[in-house]
Coordinates of C-alpha atoms in Angstrom, one line a residue:
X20 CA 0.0 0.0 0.0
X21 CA 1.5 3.6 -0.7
X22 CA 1.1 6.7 1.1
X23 CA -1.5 9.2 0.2
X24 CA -0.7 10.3 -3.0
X25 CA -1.0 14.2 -4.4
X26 CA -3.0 15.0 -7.5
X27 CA 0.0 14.5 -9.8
X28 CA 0.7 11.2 -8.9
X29 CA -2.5 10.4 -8.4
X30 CA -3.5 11.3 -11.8
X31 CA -0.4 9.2 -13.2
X32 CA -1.3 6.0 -11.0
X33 CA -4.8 5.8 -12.2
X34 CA -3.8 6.6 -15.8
X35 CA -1.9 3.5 -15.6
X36 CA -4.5 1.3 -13.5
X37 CA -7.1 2.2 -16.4
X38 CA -5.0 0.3 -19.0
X39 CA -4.9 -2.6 -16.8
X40 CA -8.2 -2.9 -15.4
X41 CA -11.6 -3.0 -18.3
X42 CA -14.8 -1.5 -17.7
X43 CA -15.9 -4.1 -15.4
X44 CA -19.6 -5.8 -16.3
X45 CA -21.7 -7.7 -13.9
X46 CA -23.8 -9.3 -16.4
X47 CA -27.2 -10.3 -14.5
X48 CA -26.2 -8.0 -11.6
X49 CA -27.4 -4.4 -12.9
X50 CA -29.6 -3.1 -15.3
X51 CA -27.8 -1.9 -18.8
X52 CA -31.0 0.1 -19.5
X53 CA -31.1 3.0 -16.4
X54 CA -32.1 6.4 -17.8
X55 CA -29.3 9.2 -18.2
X56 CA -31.7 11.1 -15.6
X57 CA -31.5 8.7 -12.8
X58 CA -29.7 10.5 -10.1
X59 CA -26.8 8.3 -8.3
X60 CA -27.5 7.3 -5.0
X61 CA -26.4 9.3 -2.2
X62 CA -23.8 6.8 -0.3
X63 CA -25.2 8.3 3.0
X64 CA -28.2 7.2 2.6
X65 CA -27.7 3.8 0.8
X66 CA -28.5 0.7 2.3
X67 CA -26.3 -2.6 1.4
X68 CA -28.1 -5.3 -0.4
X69 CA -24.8 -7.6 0.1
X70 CA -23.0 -6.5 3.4
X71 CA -23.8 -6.6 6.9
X72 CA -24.0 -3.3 8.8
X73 CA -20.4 -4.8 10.6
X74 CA -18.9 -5.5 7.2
X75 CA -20.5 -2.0 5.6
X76 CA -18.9 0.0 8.4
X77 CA -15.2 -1.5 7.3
X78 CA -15.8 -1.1 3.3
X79 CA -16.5 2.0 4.0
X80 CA -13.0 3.3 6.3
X81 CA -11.1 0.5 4.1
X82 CA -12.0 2.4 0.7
X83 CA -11.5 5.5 2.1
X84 CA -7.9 5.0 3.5
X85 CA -7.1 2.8 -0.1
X86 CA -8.7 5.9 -2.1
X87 CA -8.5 8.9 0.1
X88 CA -10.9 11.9 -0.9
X89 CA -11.5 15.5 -1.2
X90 CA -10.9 15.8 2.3
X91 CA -7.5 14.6 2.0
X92 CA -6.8 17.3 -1.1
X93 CA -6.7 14.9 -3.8
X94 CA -9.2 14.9 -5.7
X95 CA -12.4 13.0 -5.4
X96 CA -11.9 9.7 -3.3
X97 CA -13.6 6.3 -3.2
X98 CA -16.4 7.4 -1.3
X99 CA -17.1 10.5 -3.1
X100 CA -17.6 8.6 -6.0
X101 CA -19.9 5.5 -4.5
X102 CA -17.3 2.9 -4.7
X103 CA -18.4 0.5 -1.7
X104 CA -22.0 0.9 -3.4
X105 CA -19.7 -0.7 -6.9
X106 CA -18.9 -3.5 -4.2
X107 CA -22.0 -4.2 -3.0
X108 CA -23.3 -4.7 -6.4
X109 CA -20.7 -6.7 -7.4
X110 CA -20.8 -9.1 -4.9
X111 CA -24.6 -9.7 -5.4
X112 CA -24.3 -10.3 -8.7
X113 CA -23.5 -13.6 -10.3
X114 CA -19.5 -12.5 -10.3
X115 CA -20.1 -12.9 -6.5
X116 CA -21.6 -15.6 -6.3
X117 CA -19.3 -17.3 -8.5
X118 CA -22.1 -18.8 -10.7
X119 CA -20.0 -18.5 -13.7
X120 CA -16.4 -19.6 -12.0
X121 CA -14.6 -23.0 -12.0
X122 CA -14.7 -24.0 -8.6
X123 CA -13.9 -27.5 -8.3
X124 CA -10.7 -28.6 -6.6
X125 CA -7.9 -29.3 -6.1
X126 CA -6.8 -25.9 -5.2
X127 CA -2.8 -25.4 -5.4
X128 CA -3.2 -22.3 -3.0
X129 CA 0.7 -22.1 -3.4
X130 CA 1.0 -22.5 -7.5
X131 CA 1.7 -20.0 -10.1
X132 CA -0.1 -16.9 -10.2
X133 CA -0.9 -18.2 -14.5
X134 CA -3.5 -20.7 -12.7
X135 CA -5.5 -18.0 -11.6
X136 CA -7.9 -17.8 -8.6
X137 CA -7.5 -20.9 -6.5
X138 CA -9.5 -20.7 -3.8
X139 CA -12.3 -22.5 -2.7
X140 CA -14.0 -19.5 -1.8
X141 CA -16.6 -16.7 -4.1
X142 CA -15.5 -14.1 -4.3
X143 CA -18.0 -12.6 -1.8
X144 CA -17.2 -15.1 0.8
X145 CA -13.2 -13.7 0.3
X146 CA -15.0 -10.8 1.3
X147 CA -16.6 -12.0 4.3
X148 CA -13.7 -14.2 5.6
X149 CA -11.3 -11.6 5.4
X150 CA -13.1 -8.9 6.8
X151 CA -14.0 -11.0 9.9
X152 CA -10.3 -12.0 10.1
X153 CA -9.1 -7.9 9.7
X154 CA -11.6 -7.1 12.3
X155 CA -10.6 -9.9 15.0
X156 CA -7.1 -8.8 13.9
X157 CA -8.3 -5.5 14.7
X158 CA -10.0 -6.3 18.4
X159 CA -7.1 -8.7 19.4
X160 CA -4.2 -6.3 18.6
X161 CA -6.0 -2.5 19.2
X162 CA -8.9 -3.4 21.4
X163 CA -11.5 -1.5 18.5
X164 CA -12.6 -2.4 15.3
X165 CA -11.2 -1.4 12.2
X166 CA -13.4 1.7 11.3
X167 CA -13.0 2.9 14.8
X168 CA -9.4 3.5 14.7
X169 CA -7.2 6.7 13.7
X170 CA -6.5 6.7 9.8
X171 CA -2.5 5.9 10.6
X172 CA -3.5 2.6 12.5
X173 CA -5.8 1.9 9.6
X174 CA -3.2 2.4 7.3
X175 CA -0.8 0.1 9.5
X176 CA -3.2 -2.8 9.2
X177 CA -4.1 -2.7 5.5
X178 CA 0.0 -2.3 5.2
X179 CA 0.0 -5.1 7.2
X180 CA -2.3 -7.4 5.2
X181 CA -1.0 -6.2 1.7
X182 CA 2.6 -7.3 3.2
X183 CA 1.3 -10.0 4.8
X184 CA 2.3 -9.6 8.5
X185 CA -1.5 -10.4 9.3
X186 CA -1.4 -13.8 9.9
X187 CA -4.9 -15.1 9.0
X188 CA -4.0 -18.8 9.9
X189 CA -3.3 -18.0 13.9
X190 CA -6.8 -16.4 13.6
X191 CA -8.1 -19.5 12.3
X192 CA -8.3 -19.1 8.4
X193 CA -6.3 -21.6 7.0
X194 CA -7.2 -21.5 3.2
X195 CA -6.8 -17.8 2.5
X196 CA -3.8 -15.2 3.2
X197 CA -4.1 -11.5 4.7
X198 CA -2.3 -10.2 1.1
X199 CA -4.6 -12.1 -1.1
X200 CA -7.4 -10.6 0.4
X201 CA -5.8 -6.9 0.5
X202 CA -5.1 -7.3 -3.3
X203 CA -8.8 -8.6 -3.6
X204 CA -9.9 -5.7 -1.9
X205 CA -7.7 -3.2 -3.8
X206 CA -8.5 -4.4 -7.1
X207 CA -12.2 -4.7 -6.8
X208 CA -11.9 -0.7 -5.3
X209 CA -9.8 0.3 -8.5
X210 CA -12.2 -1.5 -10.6
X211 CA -15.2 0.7 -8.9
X212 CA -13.3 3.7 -9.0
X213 CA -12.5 3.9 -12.6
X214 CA -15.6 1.8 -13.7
X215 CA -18.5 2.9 -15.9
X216 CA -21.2 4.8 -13.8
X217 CA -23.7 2.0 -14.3
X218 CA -22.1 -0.3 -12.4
X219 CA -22.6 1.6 -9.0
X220 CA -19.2 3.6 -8.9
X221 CA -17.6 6.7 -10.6
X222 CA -20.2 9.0 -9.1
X223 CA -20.7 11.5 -12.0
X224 CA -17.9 9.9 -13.8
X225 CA -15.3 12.0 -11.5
X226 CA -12.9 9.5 -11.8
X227 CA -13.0 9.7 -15.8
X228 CA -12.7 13.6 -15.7
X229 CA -10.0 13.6 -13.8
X230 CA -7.6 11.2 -15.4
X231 CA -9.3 12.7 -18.8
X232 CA -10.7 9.6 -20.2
X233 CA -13.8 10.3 -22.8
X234 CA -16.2 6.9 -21.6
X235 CA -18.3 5.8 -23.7
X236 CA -18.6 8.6 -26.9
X237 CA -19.1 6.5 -29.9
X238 CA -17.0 8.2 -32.3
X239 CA -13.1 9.6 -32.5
X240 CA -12.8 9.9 -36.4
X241 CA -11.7 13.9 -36.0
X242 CA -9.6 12.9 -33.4
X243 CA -7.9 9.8 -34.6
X244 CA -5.2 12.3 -36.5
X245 CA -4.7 14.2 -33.4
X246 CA -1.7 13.7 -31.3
X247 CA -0.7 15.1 -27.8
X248 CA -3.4 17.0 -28.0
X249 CA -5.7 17.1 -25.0
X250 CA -9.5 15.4 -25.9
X251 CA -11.3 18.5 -25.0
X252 CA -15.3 17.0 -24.5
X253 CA -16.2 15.6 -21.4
X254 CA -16.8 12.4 -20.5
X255 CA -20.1 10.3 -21.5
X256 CA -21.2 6.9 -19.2
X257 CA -23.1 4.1 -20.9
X258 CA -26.4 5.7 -19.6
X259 CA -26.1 8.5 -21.5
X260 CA -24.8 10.7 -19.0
X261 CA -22.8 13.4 -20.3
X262 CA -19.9 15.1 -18.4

């Protein structure tokens, strides 16, 4: 995990994260058809359809420390831009469910990355283990839960499960390792960060203005000649929503 970054390097980080991570679909999870005029829920007042009100309360300080926001002076954050309501989604569609994965064994938890995920776990129940191991982490070690401590303790412990110095096996998970779910968690956060609107996150496509990227126009043909020149329309989401 890296320290708060600036707007600079924030800008440069996400740049490359978008060429790594596609617009992220949850096919059977949302609707494709939701009108350009239907506002984005307000994450104050949105209420889970996946996550327990324990588990809510962590996605919610986790994102924030991962993706810090306009109250940290860099630019809109993870929470400004809905992406624990992205998570929540995701993990009630069928991508959480894992109706659509491989999962039968055997599971080489200690094979080559190439074999891809090898748990016997959905991917919501990575979500559910870990957070209970992160918060018993939390009780055991800091007397609080996670959410309830200072953002530089927070920081410690996702530091400590990215590097894994959490050990999740003296806690009583044996399958799954602090790291895999910190990369778990910081990929899915990415993914709702810089996803299409429609999906849950990118609140106003905030994410997409600030790194410049145009969403979803249809056509480039006066632009295709065009080089290090700055796209100057704003962004438009799947929905229609223009920037």
């Amino acid at each position: 995990m890296v320290s708060q970054p600036d707007n600079m390097s924030r800008r440069a980080f996400l740049r490359g994260s978008a060429t790594l991570i596609p617009t992220v679909g949850l096919a059977g999870g949302v609707s494709l058809t939701a009108q350009a005029d239907e506002p984005a829920p307000n994450l104050s007042e949105y209420q889970p359809v996946f996550f327990g009100e324990d588990e809510w309360s962590f996605l919610l300080a986790a994102c924030d420390r991962l993706i810090p926001g306009e109250h940290a002076g860099s630019g809109p954050g993870a929470l400004d831009t809905n992406v624990p309501i992205f998570l929540d989604r995701q993990m009630d569609s069928p991508y959480g469910h894992a109706e659509r994965w491989y999962m039968e064994g055997p599971f080489d938890l200690d094979g080559s990355p190439d074999l891809g995920f090898q748990y016997p776990y959905s991917p919501r129940e990575v979500y559910q283990k870990g957070i209970a191991m992160t918060q018993q982490y939390c009780r055991q070690e800091h007397g609080k839960r996670f959410e309830q401590l200072d953002g530089d303790t927070q920081d410690a412990v996702l530091k400590g499960l990215e590097a894994n110095d959490i050990d999740f096996a003296s806690l009583g998970e044996r399958q799954m390792q602090a790291s895999d779910f910190f990369s778990h968690l910081l990929e899915n956060t990415k993914e709702g960060y810089l996803s299409d609107p429609i999906h849950g996150g990118n609140k106003h496509m905030a994410a997409w203005k600030m790194v410049g990227f145009p969403g979803a126009r249809a056509s480039y043909r006066d632009w295709v000649d065009q080089h290090d020149v700055e796209y100057p329309l704003g962004p438009v989401s799947l929905n229609g929503e223009r920037g």
